[in-house]
């Protein structure tokens, strides 16, 4: 009897083990299919690998080179081919609207964060799960890509502007009073010489001189924007408008100034200080060499740091992608610590990561560290769709201010127009 009972138990065990075998094999497959985005060996439930992924990269040579270098390595590690299609960043949205539904779109696009609200509202992109890596990105970058409680991109680049200066002409300015003194001493329009130049009728660049006195685009409670509360005609905005108007009234900034003229004069050594972004670093360095210096925006007369707009460019997940998990993995891989520094060294753009900013390659760089520091005083451009209704009215207002129109009236009218445009557009 014991013999037969033993045989019965053995048979039962055999059947149970045989039944478990395939499941265990499946579990083993899952363990082998790990996410390579941070080089970790954590288990993952990734689906079967696609043969390829497609990214629409910004059509700029250095950026394309950087992404190719990184994605070639991704292909080596995963076996997934990555196709890079160069398309101007600002053209990608409308193209995705057409190509996505037709099945010809990419898995990943590359966009500035202020387009997120519009893209989400139009159903062109999906949220991105950054839960395992979110602590690696800077707070301002995460804030920039957050919309309606979700992350909508893997932050790749952060940028703001700072004050360039020519060391052969002037010491590093610390305050706007210093800048105004330089402007008074150096400006001689008849010789095309200026102490201070910037695109002073462009709201993107002018915003710090409004926000530093208490102006704001939309009220923000820390989580949501109130698009019915536009703070561009309050006392702070009007004080900023008066300051900007004084630059034109004093002849410090010419009416017909264009970016090309400004950059050309600065590279020729005819301008002491220029407010501009990091995209001009290499061009300015080629012209001025060791004479090029950069500092964060000088303090206002109220002692406040001017609060510049911070832009965050990120990789975003196409709604039409058939490979969302692996596309997300690729986005995290491109923006991880090692590859973020590859991108910085090749493309010359600052990664919005704590470890990157603290890396001596950036932290000890006199030029780029100034831009990184300025982001500490900045704020993300609002990423709600209503932001698209702000630019034209406020830029028109600055144009009127530059021509001597009354600041108070112009700013009041601009805000009325903004609110009217928002209501007509149905933006939120």
JSON list of N, CA and C in Angstrom, two decimals, residues 82-135:
[
{"chain": "A", "resi": 82, "resn": "UNK", "atom": "N", "xyz": [16.86, 52.46, -34.70]},
{"chain": "A", "resi": 82, "resn": "UNK", "atom": "CA", "xyz": [16.22, 53.76, -34.46]},
{"chain": "A", "resi": 82, "resn": "UNK", "atom": "C", "xyz": [16.38, 54.62, -35.70]},
{"chain": "A", "resi": 83, "resn": "UNK", "atom": "N", "xyz": [15.26, 54.99, -36.29]},
{"chain": "A", "resi": 83, "resn": "UNK", "atom": "CA", "xyz": [15.28, 55.86, -37.47]},
{"chain": "A", "resi": 83, "resn": "UNK", "atom": "C", "xyz": [15.09, 57.30, -37.04]},
{"chain": "A", "resi": 84, "resn": "UNK", "atom": "N", "xyz": [16.01, 58.16, -37.45]},
{"chain": "A", "resi": 84, "resn": "UNK", "atom": "CA", "xyz": [15.92, 59.59, -37.13]},
{"chain": "A", "resi": 84, "resn": "UNK", "atom": "C", "xyz": [15.45, 60.34, -38.38]},
{"chain": "A", "resi": 85, "resn": "UNK", "atom": "N", "xyz": [14.37, 61.09, -38.22]},
{"chain": "A", "resi": 85, "resn": "UNK", "atom": "CA", "xyz": [13.82, 61.88, -39.33]},
{"chain": "A", "resi": 85, "resn": "UNK", "atom": "C", "xyz": [13.93, 63.35, -38.95]},
{"chain": "A", "resi": 86, "resn": "UNK", "atom": "N", "xyz": [14.80, 64.13, -39.62]},
{"chain": "A", "resi": 86, "resn": "UNK", "atom": "CA", "xyz": [14.96, 65.55, -39.26]},
{"chain": "A", "resi": 86, "resn": "UNK", "atom": "C", "xyz": [13.76, 66.38, -39.74]},
{"chain": "A", "resi": 87, "resn": "UNK", "atom": "N", "xyz": [13.05, 66.98, -38.80]},
{"chain": "A", "resi": 87, "resn": "UNK", "atom": "CA", "xyz": [11.93, 67.87, -39.10]},
{"chain": "A", "resi": 87, "resn": "UNK", "atom": "C", "xyz": [12.00, 69.03, -38.13]},
{"chain": "A", "resi": 88, "resn": "UNK", "atom": "N", "xyz": [11.91, 70.24, -38.65]},
{"chain": "A", "resi": 88, "resn": "UNK", "atom": "CA", "xyz": [11.94, 71.42, -37.78]},
{"chain": "A", "resi": 88, "resn": "UNK", "atom": "C", "xyz": [10.96, 71.24, -36.63]},
{"chain": "A", "resi": 89, "resn": "UNK", "atom": "N", "xyz": [11.44, 71.53, -35.44]},
{"chain": "A", "resi": 89, "resn": "UNK", "atom": "CA", "xyz": [10.67, 71.29, -34.23]},
{"chain": "A", "resi": 89, "resn": "UNK", "atom": "C", "xyz": [9.27, 71.91, -34.29]},
{"chain": "A", "resi": 90, "resn": "UNK", "atom": "N", "xyz": [9.18, 73.12, -34.81]},
{"chain": "A", "resi": 90, "resn": "UNK", "atom": "CA", "xyz": [7.90, 73.82, -34.82]},
{"chain": "A", "resi": 90, "resn": "UNK", "atom": "C", "xyz": [6.98, 73.35, -35.94]},
{"chain": "A", "resi": 91, "resn": "UNK", "atom": "N", "xyz": [7.50, 72.52, -36.85]},
{"chain": "A", "resi": 91, "resn": "UNK", "atom": "CA", "xyz": [6.67, 71.96, -37.92]},
{"chain": "A", "resi": 91, "resn": "UNK", "atom": "C", "xyz": [6.14, 70.57, -37.57]},
{"chain": "A", "resi": 92, "resn": "UNK", "atom": "N", "xyz": [6.66, 70.00, -36.50]},
{"chain": "A", "resi": 92, "resn": "UNK", "atom": "CA", "xyz": [6.33, 68.61, -36.20]},
{"chain": "A", "resi": 92, "resn": "UNK", "atom": "C", "xyz": [4.86, 68.41, -35.80]},
{"chain": "A", "resi": 93, "resn": "UNK", "atom": "N", "xyz": [4.28, 69.39, -35.13]},
{"chain": "A", "resi": 93, "resn": "UNK", "atom": "CA", "xyz": [2.92, 69.22, -34.61]},
{"chain": "A", "resi": 93, "resn": "UNK", "atom": "C", "xyz": [1.91, 69.06, -35.73]},
{"chain": "A", "resi": 94, "resn": "UNK", "atom": "N", "xyz": [1.92, 70.00, -36.67]},
{"chain": "A", "resi": 94, "resn": "UNK", "atom": "CA", "xyz": [0.95, 69.92, -37.77]},
{"chain": "A", "resi": 94, "resn": "UNK", "atom": "C", "xyz": [1.21, 68.69, -38.64]},
{"chain": "A", "resi": 95, "resn": "UNK", "atom": "N", "xyz": [2.47, 68.31, -38.78]},
{"chain": "A", "resi": 95, "resn": "UNK", "atom": "CA", "xyz": [2.80, 67.13, -39.57]},
{"chain": "A", "resi": 95, "resn": "UNK", "atom": "C", "xyz": [2.29, 65.87, -38.88]},
{"chain": "A", "resi": 96, "resn": "UNK", "atom": "N", "xyz": [2.43, 65.80, -37.56]},
{"chain": "A", "resi": 96, "resn": "UNK", "atom": "CA", "xyz": [1.93, 64.65, -36.82]},
{"chain": "A", "resi": 96, "resn": "UNK", "atom": "C", "xyz": [0.42, 64.55, -36.93]},
{"chain": "A", "resi": 97, "resn": "UNK", "atom": "N", "xyz": [-0.25, 65.69, -36.94]},
{"chain": "A", "resi": 97, "resn": "UNK", "atom": "CA", "xyz": [-1.71, 65.72, -37.06]},
{"chain": "A", "resi": 97, "resn": "UNK", "atom": "C", "xyz": [-2.17, 65.04, -38.35]},
{"chain": "A", "resi": 98, "resn": "UNK", "atom": "N", "xyz": [-1.34, 65.09, -39.38]},
{"chain": "A", "resi": 98, "resn": "UNK", "atom": "CA", "xyz": [-1.67, 64.48, -40.67]},
{"chain": "A", "resi": 98, "resn": "UNK", "atom": "C", "xyz": [-1.11, 63.06, -40.78]},
{"chain": "A", "resi": 99, "resn": "UNK", "atom": "N", "xyz": [0.16, 62.91, -40.45]},
{"chain": "A", "resi": 99, "resn": "UNK", "atom": "CA", "xyz": [0.84, 61.64, -40.66]},
{"chain": "A", "resi": 99, "resn": "UNK", "atom": "C", "xyz": [0.46, 60.58, -39.62]},
{"chain": "A", "resi": 100, "resn": "UNK", "atom": "N", "xyz": [0.16, 61.02, -38.39]},
{"chain": "A", "resi": 100, "resn": "UNK", "atom": "CA", "xyz": [-0.18, 60.06, -37.34]},
{"chain": "A", "resi": 100, "resn": "UNK", "atom": "C", "xyz": [-1.38, 59.19, -37.68]},
{"chain": "A", "resi": 101, "resn": "UNK", "atom": "N", "xyz": [-2.53, 59.78, -37.98]},
{"chain": "A", "resi": 101, "resn": "UNK", "atom": "CA", "xyz": [-3.71, 58.96, -38.30]},
{"chain": "A", "resi": 101, "resn": "UNK", "atom": "C", "xyz": [-3.50, 58.10, -39.54]},
{"chain": "A", "resi": 102, "resn": "UNK", "atom": "N", "xyz": [-2.61, 58.52, -40.44]},
{"chain": "A", "resi": 102, "resn": "UNK", "atom": "CA", "xyz": [-2.37, 57.77, -41.66]},
{"chain": "A", "resi": 102, "resn": "UNK", "atom": "C", "xyz": [-1.40, 56.61, -41.44]},
{"chain": "A", "resi": 103, "resn": "UNK", "atom": "N", "xyz": [-0.86, 56.50, -40.23]},
{"chain": "A", "resi": 103, "resn": "UNK", "atom": "CA", "xyz": [0.06, 55.41, -39.92]},
{"chain": "A", "resi": 103, "resn": "UNK", "atom": "C", "xyz": [1.48, 55.67, -40.35]},
{"chain": "A", "resi": 104, "resn": "UNK", "atom": "N", "xyz": [1.79, 56.92, -40.67]},
{"chain": "A", "resi": 104, "resn": "UNK", "atom": "CA", "xyz": [3.14, 57.27, -41.14]},
{"chain": "A", "resi": 104, "resn": "UNK", "atom": "C", "xyz": [3.91, 58.11, -40.13]},
{"chain": "A", "resi": 105, "resn": "UNK", "atom": "N", "xyz": [3.36, 58.25, -38.95]},
{"chain": "A", "resi": 105, "resn": "UNK", "atom": "CA", "xyz": [3.99, 59.12, -37.96]},
{"chain": "A", "resi": 105, "resn": "UNK", "atom": "C", "xyz": [5.10, 58.42, -37.20]},
{"chain": "A", "resi": 106, "resn": "UNK", "atom": "N", "xyz": [5.77, 59.14, -36.31]},
{"chain": "A", "resi": 106, "resn": "UNK", "atom": "CA", "xyz": [6.86, 58.60, -35.51]},
{"chain": "A", "resi": 106, "resn": "UNK", "atom": "C", "xyz": [6.34, 57.98, -34.22]},
{"chain": "A", "resi": 107, "resn": "UNK", "atom": "N", "xyz": [7.24, 57.39, -33.48]},
{"chain": "A", "resi": 107, "resn": "UNK", "atom": "CA", "xyz": [6.94, 56.98, -32.11]},
{"chain": "A", "resi": 107, "resn": "UNK", "atom": "C", "xyz": [7.19, 58.12, -31.13]},
{"chain": "A", "resi": 108, "resn": "UNK", "atom": "N", "xyz": [8.15, 58.97, -31.48]},
{"chain": "A", "resi": 108, "resn": "UNK", "atom": "CA", "xyz": [8.60, 60.03, -30.57]},
{"chain": "A", "resi": 108, "resn": "UNK", "atom": "C", "xyz": [8.76, 61.33, -31.35]},
{"chain": "A", "resi": 109, "resn": "UNK", "atom": "N", "xyz": [8.31, 62.44, -30.75]},
{"chain": "A", "resi": 109, "resn": "UNK", "atom": "CA", "xyz": [8.58, 63.76, -31.31]},
{"chain": "A", "resi": 109, "resn": "UNK", "atom": "C", "xyz": [9.39, 64.56, -30.30]},
{"chain": "A", "resi": 110, "resn": "UNK", "atom": "N", "xyz": [9.92, 65.69, -30.74]},
{"chain": "A", "resi": 110, "resn": "UNK", "atom": "CA", "xyz": [10.76, 66.53, -29.90]},
{"chain": "A", "resi": 110, "resn": "UNK", "atom": "C", "xyz": [10.14, 67.93, -29.89]},
{"chain": "A", "resi": 111, "resn": "UNK", "atom": "N", "xyz": [9.70, 68.41, -28.70]},
{"chain": "A", "resi": 111, "resn": "UNK", "atom": "CA", "xyz": [8.92, 69.63, -28.64]},
{"chain": "A", "resi": 111, "resn": "UNK", "atom": "C", "xyz": [9.27, 70.49, -27.43]},
{"chain": "A", "resi": 112, "resn": "UNK", "atom": "N", "xyz": [9.07, 71.82, -27.55]},
{"chain": "A", "resi": 112, "resn": "UNK", "atom": "CA", "xyz": [9.17, 72.69, -26.38]},
{"chain": "A", "resi": 112, "resn": "UNK", "atom": "C", "xyz": [7.97, 72.46, -25.48]},
{"chain": "A", "resi": 113, "resn": "UNK", "atom": "N", "xyz": [8.17, 72.63, -24.19]},
{"chain": "A", "resi": 113, "resn": "UNK", "atom": "CA", "xyz": [7.12, 72.24, -23.24]},
{"chain": "A", "resi": 113, "resn": "UNK", "atom": "C", "xyz": [5.87, 73.10, -23.34]},
{"chain": "A", "resi": 114, "resn": "UNK", "atom": "N", "xyz": [6.01, 74.33, -23.84]},
{"chain": "A", "resi": 114, "resn": "UNK", "atom": "CA", "xyz": [4.83, 75.20, -23.86]},
{"chain": "A", "resi": 114, "resn": "UNK", "atom": "C", "xyz": [3.79, 74.76, -24.90]},
{"chain": "A", "resi": 115, "resn": "UNK", "atom": "N", "xyz": [4.13, 73.75, -25.71]},
{"chain": "A", "resi": 115, "resn": "UNK", "atom": "CA", "xyz": [3.16, 73.19, -26.66]},
{"chain": "A", "resi": 115, "resn": "UNK", "atom": "C", "xyz": [2.38, 72.01, -26.06]},
{"chain": "A", "resi": 116, "resn": "UNK", "atom": "N", "xyz": [2.73, 71.61, -24.86]},
{"chain": "A", "resi": 116, "resn": "UNK", "atom": "CA", "xyz": [2.16, 70.39, -24.29]},
{"chain": "A", "resi": 116, "resn": "UNK", "atom": "C", "xyz": [0.64, 70.47, -24.16]},
{"chain": "A", "resi": 117, "resn": "UNK", "atom": "N", "xyz": [0.13, 71.56, -23.61]},
{"chain": "A", "resi": 117, "resn": "UNK", "atom": "CA", "xyz": [-1.32, 71.67, -23.42]},
{"chain": "A", "resi": 117, "resn": "UNK", "atom": "C", "xyz": [-2.07, 71.54, -24.73]},
{"chain": "A", "resi": 118, "resn": "UNK", "atom": "N", "xyz": [-1.57, 72.18, -25.76]},
{"chain": "A", "resi": 118, "resn": "UNK", "atom": "CA", "xyz": [-2.21, 72.12, -27.07]},
{"chain": "A", "resi": 118, "resn": "UNK", "atom": "C", "xyz": [-2.14, 70.71, -27.64]},
{"chain": "A", "resi": 119, "resn": "UNK", "atom": "N", "xyz": [-0.97, 70.07, -27.53]},
{"chain": "A", "resi": 119, "resn": "UNK", "atom": "CA", "xyz": [-0.80, 68.72, -28.04]},
{"chain": "A", "resi": 119, "resn": "UNK", "atom": "C", "xyz": [-1.71, 67.73, -27.32]},
{"chain": "A", "resi": 120, "resn": "UNK", "atom": "N", "xyz": [-1.80, 67.87, -26.00]},
{"chain": "A", "resi": 120, "resn": "UNK", "atom": "CA", "xyz": [-2.65, 66.97, -25.22]},
{"chain": "A", "resi": 120, "resn": "UNK", "atom": "C", "xyz": [-4.12, 67.18, -25.57]},
{"chain": "A", "resi": 121, "resn": "UNK", "atom": "N", "xyz": [-4.52, 68.44, -25.68]},
{"chain": "A", "resi": 121, "resn": "UNK", "atom": "CA", "xyz": [-5.92, 68.76, -25.99]},
{"chain": "A", "resi": 121, "resn": "UNK", "atom": "C", "xyz": [-6.32, 68.20, -27.36]},
{"chain": "A", "resi": 122, "resn": "UNK", "atom": "N", "xyz": [-5.37, 68.20, -28.30]},
{"chain": "A", "resi": 122, "resn": "UNK", "atom": "CA", "xyz": [-5.65, 67.70, -29.65]},
{"chain": "A", "resi": 122, "resn": "UNK", "atom": "C", "xyz": [-5.50, 66.18, -29.76]},
{"chain": "A", "resi": 123, "resn": "UNK", "atom": "N", "xyz": [-5.09, 65.55, -28.68]},
{"chain": "A", "resi": 123, "resn": "UNK", "atom": "CA", "xyz": [-4.98, 64.09, -28.68]},
{"chain": "A", "resi": 123, "resn": "UNK", "atom": "C", "xyz": [-3.85, 63.55, -29.51]},
{"chain": "A", "resi": 124, "resn": "UNK", "atom": "N", "xyz": [-2.78, 64.31, -29.64]},
{"chain": "A", "resi": 124, "resn": "UNK", "atom": "CA", "xyz": [-1.66, 63.89, -30.48]},
{"chain": "A", "resi": 124, "resn": "UNK", "atom": "C", "xyz": [-0.57, 63.16, -29.70]},
{"chain": "A", "resi": 125, "resn": "UNK", "atom": "N", "xyz": [-0.57, 63.31, -28.38]},
{"chain": "A", "resi": 125, "resn": "UNK", "atom": "CA", "xyz": [0.46, 62.68, -27.56]},
{"chain": "A", "resi": 125, "resn": "UNK", "atom": "C", "xyz": [-0.18, 62.01, -26.36]},
{"chain": "A", "resi": 126, "resn": "UNK", "atom": "N", "xyz": [0.57, 61.09, -25.74]},
{"chain": "A", "resi": 126, "resn": "UNK", "atom": "CA", "xyz": [0.14, 60.39, -24.54]},
{"chain": "A", "resi": 126, "resn": "UNK", "atom": "C", "xyz": [1.05, 60.77, -23.38]},
{"chain": "A", "resi": 127, "resn": "UNK", "atom": "N", "xyz": [0.56, 60.66, -22.14]},
{"chain": "A", "resi": 127, "resn": "UNK", "atom": "CA", "xyz": [1.43, 60.88, -20.98]},
{"chain": "A", "resi": 127, "resn": "UNK", "atom": "C", "xyz": [2.58, 59.89, -20.97]},
{"chain": "A", "resi": 128, "resn": "UNK", "atom": "N", "xyz": [3.64, 60.26, -20.26]},
{"chain": "A", "resi": 128, "resn": "UNK", "atom": "CA", "xyz": [4.84, 59.43, -20.16]},
{"chain": "A", "resi": 128, "resn": "UNK", "atom": "C", "xyz": [5.06, 59.03, -18.71]},
{"chain": "A", "resi": 129, "resn": "UNK", "atom": "N", "xyz": [5.32, 57.77, -18.48]},
{"chain": "A", "resi": 129, "resn": "UNK", "atom": "CA", "xyz": [5.57, 57.27, -17.12]},
{"chain": "A", "resi": 129, "resn": "UNK", "atom": "C", "xyz": [7.04, 57.51, -16.76]},
{"chain": "A", "resi": 130, "resn": "UNK", "atom": "N", "xyz": [7.27, 58.50, -15.90]},
{"chain": "A", "resi": 130, "resn": "UNK", "atom": "CA", "xyz": [8.63, 58.81, -15.45]},
{"chain": "A", "resi": 130, "resn": "UNK", "atom": "C", "xyz": [8.85, 58.39, -13.99]},
{"chain": "A", "resi": 131, "resn": "UNK", "atom": "N", "xyz": [7.94, 57.59, -13.47]},
{"chain": "A", "resi": 131, "resn": "UNK", "atom": "CA", "xyz": [7.95, 57.31, -12.03]},
{"chain": "A", "resi": 131, "resn": "UNK", "atom": "C", "xyz": [9.27, 56.74, -11.52]},
{"chain": "A", "resi": 132, "resn": "UNK", "atom": "N", "xyz": [9.96, 55.97, -12.36]},
{"chain": "A", "resi": 132, "resn": "UNK", "atom": "CA", "xyz": [11.21, 55.36, -11.90]},
{"chain": "A", "resi": 132, "resn": "UNK", "atom": "C", "xyz": [12.42, 56.27, -12.05]},
{"chain": "A", "resi": 133, "resn": "UNK", "atom": "N", "xyz": [12.26, 57.39, -12.74]},
{"chain": "A", "resi": 133, "resn": "UNK", "atom": "CA", "xyz": [13.41, 58.28, -12.98]},
{"chain": "A", "resi": 133, "resn": "UNK", "atom": "C", "xyz": [13.13, 59.74, -12.65]},
{"chain": "A", "resi": 134, "resn": "UNK", "atom": "N", "xyz": [11.93, 60.06, -12.18]},
{"chain": "A", "resi": 134, "resn": "UNK", "atom": "CA", "xyz": [11.56, 61.47, -12.04]},
{"chain": "A", "resi": 134, "resn": "UNK", "atom": "C", "xyz": [12.49, 62.25, -11.10]},
{"chain": "A", "resi": 135, "resn": "UNK", "atom": "N", "xyz": [13.02, 61.60, -10.08]},
{"chain": "A", "resi": 135, "resn": "UNK", "atom": "CA", "xyz": [13.89, 62.30, -9.13]},
{"chain": "A", "resi": 135, "resn": "UNK", "atom": "C", "xyz": [15.20, 62.75, -9.76]}
]
